[in-house]
Short mmCIF file of N, CA and C in Angstrom, two decimals:
data_model
loop_
_atom_site.label_atom_id
_atom_site.label_comp_id
_atom_site.label_asym_id
_atom_site.label_seq_id
_atom_site.Cartn_x
_atom_site.Cartn_y
_atom_site.Cartn_z
N MET A 1 8.42 0.38 -19.76
CA MET A 1 8.23 0.21 -18.33
C MET A 1 8.75 1.45 -17.62
N PRO A 2 7.94 2.06 -16.72
CA PRO A 2 8.37 3.28 -16.04
C PRO A 2 9.54 3.00 -15.10
N SER A 3 10.42 3.95 -15.05
CA SER A 3 11.60 3.82 -14.18
C SER A 3 11.26 4.26 -12.77
N THR A 4 11.88 3.60 -11.79
CA THR A 4 11.72 4.03 -10.39
C THR A 4 12.90 4.89 -9.96
N LEU A 5 13.78 5.20 -10.91
CA LEU A 5 14.90 6.06 -10.58
C LEU A 5 14.41 7.49 -10.44
N PRO A 6 15.04 8.27 -9.55
CA PRO A 6 14.59 9.65 -9.35
C PRO A 6 14.73 10.46 -10.63
N THR A 7 13.77 11.31 -10.86
CA THR A 7 13.87 12.27 -11.95
C THR A 7 13.94 13.64 -11.30
N SER A 8 14.18 14.64 -12.11
CA SER A 8 14.34 15.98 -11.54
C SER A 8 13.08 16.46 -10.84
N ASP A 9 11.90 15.95 -11.24
CA ASP A 9 10.67 16.42 -10.62
C ASP A 9 10.06 15.41 -9.64
N ALA A 10 10.68 14.28 -9.43
CA ALA A 10 10.16 13.29 -8.48
C ALA A 10 10.78 13.52 -7.10
N PRO A 11 9.94 13.78 -6.10
CA PRO A 11 10.50 14.02 -4.76
C PRO A 11 11.10 12.73 -4.18
N THR A 12 12.07 12.89 -3.31
CA THR A 12 12.67 11.74 -2.65
C THR A 12 12.09 11.52 -1.27
N ARG A 13 11.26 12.47 -0.81
CA ARG A 13 10.62 12.34 0.50
C ARG A 13 9.22 12.93 0.42
N TYR A 14 8.44 12.64 1.44
CA TYR A 14 7.10 13.22 1.50
C TYR A 14 7.20 14.71 1.77
N SER A 15 6.14 15.43 1.44
CA SER A 15 6.14 16.88 1.66
C SER A 15 6.22 17.18 3.16
N SER A 16 6.74 18.35 3.48
CA SER A 16 6.83 18.77 4.89
C SER A 16 5.46 18.76 5.56
N ALA A 17 4.43 19.16 4.82
CA ALA A 17 3.07 19.17 5.39
C ALA A 17 2.62 17.77 5.74
N LEU A 18 2.87 16.80 4.85
CA LEU A 18 2.46 15.43 5.12
C LEU A 18 3.27 14.83 6.27
N ILE A 19 4.55 15.14 6.33
CA ILE A 19 5.39 14.66 7.43
C ILE A 19 4.86 15.21 8.75
N LEU A 20 4.57 16.50 8.78
CA LEU A 20 4.04 17.12 10.00
C LEU A 20 2.72 16.47 10.41
N LEU A 21 1.81 16.29 9.47
CA LEU A 21 0.51 15.69 9.78
C LEU A 21 0.67 14.24 10.25
N HIS A 22 1.60 13.51 9.66
CA HIS A 22 1.86 12.13 10.08
C HIS A 22 2.31 12.09 11.54
N TRP A 23 3.28 12.93 11.89
CA TRP A 23 3.85 12.90 13.24
C TRP A 23 2.96 13.60 14.27
N LEU A 24 2.01 14.42 13.84
CA LEU A 24 0.98 14.92 14.76
C LEU A 24 -0.06 13.84 15.01
N SER A 25 -0.41 13.11 13.97
CA SER A 25 -1.45 12.09 14.08
C SER A 25 -1.00 10.87 14.88
N ALA A 26 0.23 10.44 14.71
CA ALA A 26 0.69 9.19 15.33
C ALA A 26 0.49 9.18 16.85
N PRO A 27 0.97 10.18 17.60
CA PRO A 27 0.75 10.13 19.05
C PRO A 27 -0.72 10.31 19.43
N LEU A 28 -1.47 11.03 18.61
CA LEU A 28 -2.90 11.18 18.89
C LEU A 28 -3.64 9.85 18.73
N VAL A 29 -3.25 9.06 17.73
CA VAL A 29 -3.87 7.75 17.54
C VAL A 29 -3.55 6.85 18.73
N VAL A 30 -2.31 6.86 19.19
CA VAL A 30 -1.95 6.07 20.37
C VAL A 30 -2.75 6.55 21.58
N ALA A 31 -2.86 7.86 21.75
CA ALA A 31 -3.60 8.42 22.89
C ALA A 31 -5.07 8.05 22.84
N VAL A 32 -5.69 8.15 21.66
CA VAL A 32 -7.13 7.86 21.58
C VAL A 32 -7.39 6.38 21.85
N MET A 33 -6.46 5.52 21.42
CA MET A 33 -6.60 4.09 21.71
C MET A 33 -6.50 3.84 23.21
N ALA A 34 -5.49 4.43 23.83
CA ALA A 34 -5.31 4.26 25.28
C ALA A 34 -6.52 4.79 26.05
N LEU A 35 -6.99 5.96 25.67
CA LEU A 35 -8.17 6.54 26.33
C LEU A 35 -9.38 5.63 26.18
N GLY A 36 -9.56 5.05 25.01
CA GLY A 36 -10.68 4.15 24.78
C GLY A 36 -10.61 2.91 25.65
N TRP A 37 -9.41 2.31 25.73
CA TRP A 37 -9.24 1.11 26.55
C TRP A 37 -9.42 1.42 28.03
N VAL A 38 -8.85 2.51 28.49
CA VAL A 38 -8.98 2.87 29.91
C VAL A 38 -10.43 3.22 30.23
N ALA A 39 -11.09 3.95 29.35
CA ALA A 39 -12.50 4.31 29.58
C ALA A 39 -13.36 3.05 29.64
N ALA A 40 -13.09 2.09 28.75
CA ALA A 40 -13.88 0.86 28.74
C ALA A 40 -13.70 0.06 30.03
N ALA A 41 -12.54 0.19 30.66
CA ALA A 41 -12.26 -0.54 31.90
C ALA A 41 -12.64 0.25 33.15
N THR A 42 -13.08 1.48 32.98
CA THR A 42 -13.41 2.34 34.12
C THR A 42 -14.91 2.29 34.39
N PRO A 43 -15.30 1.91 35.61
CA PRO A 43 -16.74 1.88 35.93
C PRO A 43 -17.36 3.27 35.80
N ASP A 44 -18.62 3.29 35.39
CA ASP A 44 -19.35 4.56 35.20
C ASP A 44 -19.40 5.39 36.48
N ASP A 45 -19.40 4.72 37.63
CA ASP A 45 -19.56 5.44 38.90
C ASP A 45 -18.23 5.72 39.61
N GLN A 46 -17.12 5.46 38.94
CA GLN A 46 -15.81 5.69 39.57
C GLN A 46 -15.59 7.18 39.79
N THR A 47 -15.04 7.51 40.93
CA THR A 47 -14.66 8.89 41.22
C THR A 47 -13.15 8.95 41.31
N GLY A 48 -12.62 10.14 41.34
CA GLY A 48 -11.18 10.28 41.47
C GLY A 48 -10.59 11.06 40.32
N PHE A 49 -9.36 10.69 39.99
CA PHE A 49 -8.58 11.45 39.01
C PHE A 49 -9.30 11.58 37.67
N MET A 50 -9.66 10.48 37.06
CA MET A 50 -10.35 10.52 35.77
C MET A 50 -11.57 9.60 35.84
N THR A 51 -12.73 10.19 35.69
CA THR A 51 -13.96 9.42 35.70
C THR A 51 -14.25 8.91 34.28
N HIS A 52 -15.15 7.97 34.19
CA HIS A 52 -15.53 7.44 32.87
C HIS A 52 -15.99 8.56 31.93
N PRO A 53 -16.89 9.46 32.38
CA PRO A 53 -17.29 10.55 31.47
C PRO A 53 -16.12 11.44 31.04
N GLN A 54 -15.18 11.70 31.95
CA GLN A 54 -14.02 12.52 31.57
C GLN A 54 -13.16 11.80 30.53
N LEU A 55 -12.93 10.51 30.75
CA LEU A 55 -12.14 9.74 29.79
C LEU A 55 -12.82 9.72 28.42
N MET A 56 -14.13 9.54 28.42
CA MET A 56 -14.86 9.51 27.15
C MET A 56 -14.87 10.89 26.48
N PHE A 57 -14.93 11.95 27.27
CA PHE A 57 -14.84 13.31 26.72
C PHE A 57 -13.54 13.46 25.93
N TRP A 58 -12.42 13.06 26.55
CA TRP A 58 -11.12 13.18 25.88
C TRP A 58 -11.01 12.22 24.70
N HIS A 59 -11.53 10.99 24.86
CA HIS A 59 -11.50 10.02 23.77
C HIS A 59 -12.25 10.57 22.55
N LYS A 60 -13.43 11.11 22.77
CA LYS A 60 -14.24 11.65 21.66
C LYS A 60 -13.57 12.87 21.04
N SER A 61 -13.05 13.77 21.87
CA SER A 61 -12.43 14.99 21.33
C SER A 61 -11.18 14.67 20.53
N VAL A 62 -10.33 13.80 21.05
CA VAL A 62 -9.11 13.42 20.31
C VAL A 62 -9.50 12.68 19.03
N GLY A 63 -10.52 11.84 19.10
CA GLY A 63 -10.98 11.14 17.90
C GLY A 63 -11.45 12.11 16.83
N LEU A 64 -12.19 13.13 17.23
CA LEU A 64 -12.65 14.14 16.26
C LEU A 64 -11.48 14.94 15.69
N LEU A 65 -10.47 15.22 16.52
CA LEU A 65 -9.28 15.91 16.03
C LEU A 65 -8.55 15.04 15.00
N ILE A 66 -8.47 13.74 15.27
CA ILE A 66 -7.86 12.82 14.30
C ILE A 66 -8.64 12.83 12.99
N LEU A 67 -9.96 12.90 13.07
CA LEU A 67 -10.79 12.98 11.86
C LEU A 67 -10.41 14.21 11.03
N LEU A 68 -10.30 15.36 11.68
CA LEU A 68 -9.92 16.59 10.97
C LEU A 68 -8.53 16.46 10.36
N LEU A 69 -7.57 15.94 11.13
CA LEU A 69 -6.21 15.77 10.62
C LEU A 69 -6.17 14.79 9.45
N THR A 70 -7.00 13.75 9.51
CA THR A 70 -7.03 12.76 8.43
C THR A 70 -7.56 13.38 7.14
N PHE A 71 -8.60 14.21 7.25
CA PHE A 71 -9.07 14.91 6.05
C PHE A 71 -7.96 15.79 5.47
N LEU A 72 -7.23 16.49 6.34
CA LEU A 72 -6.10 17.30 5.87
C LEU A 72 -5.04 16.43 5.20
N ARG A 73 -4.72 15.29 5.83
CA ARG A 73 -3.70 14.39 5.27
C ARG A 73 -4.10 13.91 3.89
N ILE A 74 -5.35 13.53 3.74
CA ILE A 74 -5.81 13.04 2.44
C ILE A 74 -5.72 14.16 1.41
N GLY A 75 -6.12 15.37 1.79
CA GLY A 75 -6.01 16.50 0.88
C GLY A 75 -4.58 16.77 0.45
N VAL A 76 -3.66 16.74 1.41
CA VAL A 76 -2.25 16.95 1.09
C VAL A 76 -1.73 15.81 0.23
N ARG A 77 -2.09 14.58 0.58
CA ARG A 77 -1.58 13.43 -0.16
C ARG A 77 -2.00 13.47 -1.63
N ILE A 78 -3.26 13.81 -1.89
CA ILE A 78 -3.70 13.79 -3.29
C ILE A 78 -3.23 15.02 -4.07
N SER A 79 -2.79 16.05 -3.36
CA SER A 79 -2.33 17.26 -4.06
C SER A 79 -0.82 17.26 -4.29
N ARG A 80 -0.11 16.30 -3.76
CA ARG A 80 1.35 16.26 -3.89
C ARG A 80 1.78 14.96 -4.57
N ARG A 81 2.92 15.01 -5.21
CA ARG A 81 3.47 13.81 -5.84
C ARG A 81 4.02 12.87 -4.78
N GLU A 82 3.92 11.59 -5.06
CA GLU A 82 4.49 10.57 -4.18
C GLU A 82 6.01 10.61 -4.31
N PRO A 83 6.72 10.28 -3.23
CA PRO A 83 8.17 10.19 -3.36
C PRO A 83 8.56 9.01 -4.25
N VAL A 84 9.81 9.01 -4.64
CA VAL A 84 10.36 7.94 -5.45
C VAL A 84 10.11 6.62 -4.73
N ALA A 85 9.81 5.58 -5.50
CA ALA A 85 9.54 4.26 -4.94
C ALA A 85 10.73 3.80 -4.09
N GLY A 86 10.41 2.99 -3.09
CA GLY A 86 11.41 2.55 -2.13
C GLY A 86 12.30 1.42 -2.58
N GLY A 87 12.14 0.94 -3.79
CA GLY A 87 13.01 -0.11 -4.29
C GLY A 87 12.60 -1.50 -3.86
N GLY A 88 11.40 -1.66 -3.36
CA GLY A 88 10.94 -2.98 -2.92
C GLY A 88 10.22 -3.75 -4.00
N GLY A 89 10.10 -3.18 -5.17
CA GLY A 89 9.38 -3.85 -6.24
C GLY A 89 7.93 -3.39 -6.30
N LYS A 90 7.32 -3.67 -7.42
CA LYS A 90 5.95 -3.22 -7.69
C LYS A 90 4.96 -3.80 -6.68
N LEU A 91 5.09 -5.06 -6.33
CA LEU A 91 4.16 -5.70 -5.41
C LEU A 91 4.21 -5.05 -4.03
N LEU A 92 5.41 -4.81 -3.51
CA LEU A 92 5.53 -4.16 -2.19
C LEU A 92 5.04 -2.72 -2.23
N GLU A 93 5.33 -2.00 -3.31
CA GLU A 93 4.85 -0.62 -3.43
C GLU A 93 3.33 -0.58 -3.47
N THR A 94 2.73 -1.51 -4.19
CA THR A 94 1.26 -1.58 -4.26
C THR A 94 0.68 -1.92 -2.89
N ALA A 95 1.29 -2.90 -2.21
CA ALA A 95 0.82 -3.28 -0.87
C ALA A 95 0.94 -2.10 0.10
N ALA A 96 2.02 -1.35 0.01
CA ALA A 96 2.22 -0.19 0.88
C ALA A 96 1.16 0.88 0.61
N THR A 97 0.89 1.13 -0.66
CA THR A 97 -0.13 2.13 -1.02
C THR A 97 -1.51 1.70 -0.53
N ILE A 98 -1.86 0.45 -0.74
CA ILE A 98 -3.16 -0.05 -0.29
C ILE A 98 -3.26 0.04 1.23
N SER A 99 -2.21 -0.37 1.94
CA SER A 99 -2.29 -0.33 3.41
C SER A 99 -2.38 1.10 3.93
N ARG A 100 -1.69 2.05 3.29
CA ARG A 100 -1.80 3.45 3.72
C ARG A 100 -3.23 3.96 3.55
N TRP A 101 -3.84 3.65 2.41
CA TRP A 101 -5.21 4.11 2.17
C TRP A 101 -6.20 3.41 3.10
N LEU A 102 -5.95 2.15 3.43
CA LEU A 102 -6.82 1.46 4.39
C LEU A 102 -6.69 2.09 5.78
N ILE A 103 -5.49 2.52 6.14
CA ILE A 103 -5.31 3.23 7.42
C ILE A 103 -6.12 4.53 7.38
N TYR A 104 -6.04 5.27 6.29
CA TYR A 104 -6.83 6.51 6.18
C TYR A 104 -8.32 6.22 6.31
N ILE A 105 -8.79 5.17 5.64
CA ILE A 105 -10.21 4.82 5.73
C ILE A 105 -10.58 4.51 7.17
N ALA A 106 -9.75 3.72 7.85
CA ALA A 106 -10.03 3.39 9.26
C ALA A 106 -10.02 4.64 10.13
N LEU A 107 -9.09 5.57 9.84
CA LEU A 107 -9.02 6.81 10.62
C LEU A 107 -10.20 7.74 10.33
N LEU A 108 -10.92 7.50 9.27
CA LEU A 108 -12.17 8.22 9.01
C LEU A 108 -13.37 7.49 9.62
N VAL A 109 -13.40 6.18 9.44
CA VAL A 109 -14.54 5.38 9.91
C VAL A 109 -14.63 5.39 11.44
N MET A 110 -13.49 5.29 12.11
CA MET A 110 -13.50 5.23 13.58
C MET A 110 -14.16 6.47 14.19
N PRO A 111 -13.72 7.69 13.89
CA PRO A 111 -14.37 8.84 14.51
C PRO A 111 -15.81 9.06 14.05
N VAL A 112 -16.11 8.75 12.79
CA VAL A 112 -17.48 8.93 12.32
C VAL A 112 -18.42 7.97 13.05
N SER A 113 -18.03 6.70 13.15
CA SER A 113 -18.88 5.74 13.87
C SER A 113 -18.92 6.07 15.36
N GLY A 114 -17.80 6.54 15.91
CA GLY A 114 -17.79 6.96 17.31
C GLY A 114 -18.72 8.13 17.55
N TYR A 115 -18.71 9.08 16.62
CA TYR A 115 -19.62 10.22 16.72
C TYR A 115 -21.07 9.76 16.63
N MET A 116 -21.35 8.82 15.74
CA MET A 116 -22.72 8.31 15.61
C MET A 116 -23.18 7.65 16.91
N MET A 117 -22.25 6.98 17.61
CA MET A 117 -22.61 6.39 18.91
C MET A 117 -22.81 7.48 19.95
N ALA A 118 -21.87 8.42 20.01
CA ALA A 118 -21.87 9.45 21.06
C ALA A 118 -23.02 10.43 20.89
N ALA A 119 -23.33 10.80 19.67
CA ALA A 119 -24.36 11.81 19.42
C ALA A 119 -25.76 11.20 19.37
N ASN A 120 -25.86 9.94 19.70
CA ASN A 120 -27.14 9.22 19.67
C ASN A 120 -27.97 9.60 20.89
N GLY A 121 -28.49 10.84 20.84
CA GLY A 121 -29.30 11.35 21.94
C GLY A 121 -28.50 12.13 22.97
N HIS A 122 -27.22 12.36 22.71
CA HIS A 122 -26.36 13.06 23.66
C HIS A 122 -25.58 14.17 22.95
N PRO A 123 -25.28 15.26 23.65
CA PRO A 123 -24.46 16.32 23.03
C PRO A 123 -23.01 15.87 22.89
N VAL A 124 -22.36 16.33 21.84
CA VAL A 124 -20.95 16.04 21.59
C VAL A 124 -20.28 17.36 21.28
N SER A 125 -19.04 17.51 21.76
CA SER A 125 -18.30 18.72 21.42
C SER A 125 -16.84 18.37 21.21
N LEU A 126 -16.17 19.25 20.52
CA LEU A 126 -14.73 19.11 20.29
C LEU A 126 -14.03 19.89 21.39
N PHE A 127 -13.50 19.17 22.38
CA PHE A 127 -12.79 19.75 23.52
C PHE A 127 -13.64 20.77 24.29
N GLY A 128 -14.96 20.61 24.26
CA GLY A 128 -15.84 21.50 25.00
C GLY A 128 -15.99 22.87 24.37
N ILE A 129 -15.36 23.09 23.22
CA ILE A 129 -15.36 24.40 22.58
C ILE A 129 -16.37 24.45 21.44
N ALA A 130 -16.32 23.46 20.58
CA ALA A 130 -17.16 23.46 19.38
C ALA A 130 -18.24 22.39 19.52
N PRO A 131 -19.46 22.80 19.86
CA PRO A 131 -20.53 21.81 19.96
C PRO A 131 -20.91 21.27 18.58
N LEU A 132 -21.17 19.99 18.53
CA LEU A 132 -21.57 19.35 17.28
C LEU A 132 -23.01 18.89 17.41
N PRO A 133 -23.71 18.80 16.30
CA PRO A 133 -25.13 18.41 16.38
C PRO A 133 -25.28 16.96 16.86
N SER A 134 -26.32 16.74 17.65
CA SER A 134 -26.68 15.38 18.02
C SER A 134 -27.98 15.04 17.31
N PHE A 135 -28.39 13.81 17.41
CA PHE A 135 -29.64 13.42 16.78
C PHE A 135 -30.44 12.56 17.74
N ALA A 136 -31.70 12.39 17.43
CA ALA A 136 -32.60 11.64 18.32
C ALA A 136 -32.06 10.23 18.56
N LYS A 137 -32.24 9.78 19.77
CA LYS A 137 -31.75 8.45 20.14
C LYS A 137 -32.42 7.39 19.28
N ASN A 138 -31.59 6.50 18.74
CA ASN A 138 -32.07 5.40 17.91
C ASN A 138 -31.19 4.21 18.24
N GLU A 139 -31.74 3.25 18.96
CA GLU A 139 -30.95 2.12 19.45
C GLU A 139 -30.34 1.31 18.31
N ALA A 140 -31.10 1.09 17.25
CA ALA A 140 -30.59 0.31 16.12
C ALA A 140 -29.39 1.01 15.47
N ARG A 141 -29.50 2.32 15.27
CA ARG A 141 -28.39 3.08 14.69
C ARG A 141 -27.17 3.03 15.61
N GLY A 142 -27.41 3.17 16.92
CA GLY A 142 -26.32 3.08 17.89
C GLY A 142 -25.63 1.73 17.86
N ASP A 143 -26.40 0.65 17.72
CA ASP A 143 -25.82 -0.69 17.65
C ASP A 143 -24.98 -0.87 16.38
N ILE A 144 -25.50 -0.37 15.27
CA ILE A 144 -24.75 -0.46 14.01
C ILE A 144 -23.45 0.32 14.12
N ALA A 145 -23.53 1.53 14.67
CA ALA A 145 -22.32 2.35 14.83
C ALA A 145 -21.32 1.66 15.74
N TRP A 146 -21.80 1.04 16.82
CA TRP A 146 -20.89 0.34 17.74
C TRP A 146 -20.21 -0.82 17.02
N ASN A 147 -20.96 -1.59 16.23
CA ASN A 147 -20.37 -2.72 15.49
C ASN A 147 -19.32 -2.23 14.49
N ILE A 148 -19.62 -1.15 13.80
CA ILE A 148 -18.66 -0.59 12.84
C ILE A 148 -17.42 -0.10 13.59
N HIS A 149 -17.62 0.60 14.69
CA HIS A 149 -16.51 1.16 15.47
C HIS A 149 -15.59 0.04 15.98
N SER A 150 -16.19 -1.00 16.55
CA SER A 150 -15.35 -2.06 17.12
C SER A 150 -14.67 -2.89 16.04
N THR A 151 -15.32 -3.10 14.89
CA THR A 151 -14.67 -3.82 13.79
C THR A 151 -13.52 -2.99 13.21
N ALA A 152 -13.77 -1.70 13.00
CA ALA A 152 -12.72 -0.82 12.47
C ALA A 152 -11.56 -0.70 13.45
N GLN A 153 -11.86 -0.76 14.75
CA GLN A 153 -10.82 -0.70 15.77
C GLN A 153 -9.81 -1.83 15.56
N TRP A 154 -10.30 -3.06 15.42
CA TRP A 154 -9.39 -4.19 15.27
C TRP A 154 -8.70 -4.16 13.91
N ALA A 155 -9.39 -3.70 12.89
CA ALA A 155 -8.75 -3.56 11.58
C ALA A 155 -7.62 -2.53 11.66
N LEU A 156 -7.86 -1.43 12.37
CA LEU A 156 -6.83 -0.40 12.52
C LEU A 156 -5.63 -0.93 13.29
N TYR A 157 -5.87 -1.72 14.34
CA TYR A 157 -4.75 -2.32 15.07
C TYR A 157 -3.89 -3.15 14.13
N ALA A 158 -4.54 -4.00 13.32
CA ALA A 158 -3.80 -4.86 12.40
C ALA A 158 -3.03 -4.02 11.37
N LEU A 159 -3.68 -3.01 10.83
CA LEU A 159 -3.03 -2.16 9.83
C LEU A 159 -1.84 -1.40 10.42
N LEU A 160 -1.99 -0.90 11.65
CA LEU A 160 -0.89 -0.17 12.28
C LEU A 160 0.27 -1.10 12.62
N LEU A 161 -0.03 -2.33 13.03
CA LEU A 161 1.05 -3.30 13.27
C LEU A 161 1.78 -3.60 11.97
N LEU A 162 1.04 -3.75 10.89
CA LEU A 162 1.65 -3.96 9.57
C LEU A 162 2.52 -2.76 9.19
N HIS A 163 2.00 -1.56 9.41
CA HIS A 163 2.71 -0.32 9.09
C HIS A 163 4.01 -0.22 9.90
N LEU A 164 3.91 -0.45 11.21
CA LEU A 164 5.10 -0.40 12.06
C LEU A 164 6.09 -1.50 11.70
N GLY A 165 5.57 -2.69 11.42
CA GLY A 165 6.44 -3.80 11.01
C GLY A 165 7.19 -3.47 9.74
N ALA A 166 6.50 -2.88 8.77
CA ALA A 166 7.15 -2.50 7.51
C ALA A 166 8.20 -1.42 7.75
N ALA A 167 7.89 -0.46 8.62
CA ALA A 167 8.87 0.60 8.93
C ALA A 167 10.12 0.01 9.57
N ILE A 168 9.93 -0.90 10.51
CA ILE A 168 11.08 -1.55 11.17
C ILE A 168 11.86 -2.39 10.16
N TRP A 169 11.14 -3.11 9.31
CA TRP A 169 11.78 -3.95 8.30
C TRP A 169 12.65 -3.10 7.36
N HIS A 170 12.10 -1.97 6.90
CA HIS A 170 12.87 -1.09 6.02
C HIS A 170 14.06 -0.47 6.75
N ALA A 171 13.87 -0.06 8.00
CA ALA A 171 14.92 0.65 8.74
C ALA A 171 15.99 -0.29 9.28
N ALA A 172 15.59 -1.41 9.87
CA ALA A 172 16.55 -2.25 10.59
C ALA A 172 17.05 -3.43 9.77
N ILE A 173 16.24 -3.96 8.88
CA ILE A 173 16.65 -5.16 8.15
C ILE A 173 17.15 -4.81 6.76
N ARG A 174 16.33 -4.13 5.98
CA ARG A 174 16.74 -3.77 4.61
C ARG A 174 17.70 -2.59 4.61
N ARG A 175 17.56 -1.70 5.56
CA ARG A 175 18.40 -0.50 5.67
C ARG A 175 18.50 0.24 4.33
N ASN A 176 17.33 0.44 3.73
CA ASN A 176 17.29 1.03 2.40
C ASN A 176 16.92 2.51 2.39
N GLY A 177 16.77 3.12 3.55
CA GLY A 177 16.50 4.55 3.61
C GLY A 177 15.06 4.94 3.37
N VAL A 178 14.16 3.98 3.16
CA VAL A 178 12.75 4.30 2.91
C VAL A 178 12.17 5.09 4.08
N ILE A 179 12.57 4.74 5.28
CA ILE A 179 12.04 5.42 6.47
C ILE A 179 12.37 6.91 6.46
N LEU A 180 13.46 7.29 5.81
CA LEU A 180 13.87 8.70 5.77
C LEU A 180 12.86 9.56 5.02
N ARG A 181 12.02 8.94 4.17
CA ARG A 181 11.04 9.71 3.41
C ARG A 181 9.99 10.37 4.30
N ILE A 182 9.74 9.81 5.50
CA ILE A 182 8.69 10.32 6.37
C ILE A 182 9.26 10.94 7.65
N LEU A 183 10.55 10.83 7.88
CA LEU A 183 11.14 11.42 9.08
C LEU A 183 11.38 12.91 8.88
N PRO A 184 11.19 13.70 9.94
CA PRO A 184 11.52 15.13 9.84
C PRO A 184 12.99 15.29 9.47
N ARG A 185 13.27 16.32 8.72
CA ARG A 185 14.67 16.59 8.33
C ARG A 185 15.50 16.93 9.56
N GLN A 186 16.72 16.47 9.53
CA GLN A 186 17.68 16.80 10.58
C GLN A 186 18.62 17.86 10.03
N ASN A 187 18.83 18.92 10.80
CA ASN A 187 19.79 19.93 10.38
C ASN A 187 21.18 19.43 10.71
N PRO A 188 22.05 19.31 9.69
CA PRO A 188 23.40 18.84 9.97
C PRO A 188 24.16 19.86 10.81
N ARG A 189 24.93 19.36 11.74
CA ARG A 189 25.76 20.26 12.57
C ARG A 189 26.97 20.70 11.77
N THR A 190 27.30 21.94 11.93
CA THR A 190 28.46 22.46 11.19
C THR A 190 29.59 22.77 12.12
#
């Protein structure tokens, strides 16, 4: 039976690159969710500080940025060794691995389906800088993309609540240091 004790070559924390990508992605995911909800509640003809098209511009651009970061995260994750197991047992470690990969899948599906909706006869760009190809309007494809986007949205909410709940459980209840694997290093004061 393999040991979960640290070995000389088993890291005790995630790589600096993965930690950076995690903490860059987290606020962007919160922002894209907020932008989506506010845009959905904003009438198309509203004027003022942020119009519906402006909100959707930012929602789409941040979503595409999340897509790029997620591809980077997956690349970093598969190229680096996992940290030492958190001591929760094989079942919890397996559940954590599955939930992380489901979050990655949702973070890929959401922007791709969003792009399929947005580019359905309309131009799309990344922050107005990088134009992306659009395709001929197809109502059936747009409906399918919308259904995928909205289903993945609720799945992502559930997965993120599970992820946050597990982080709080490890940090506040178990106090086992698992959370330290993904936190940026703190320089000790001398």
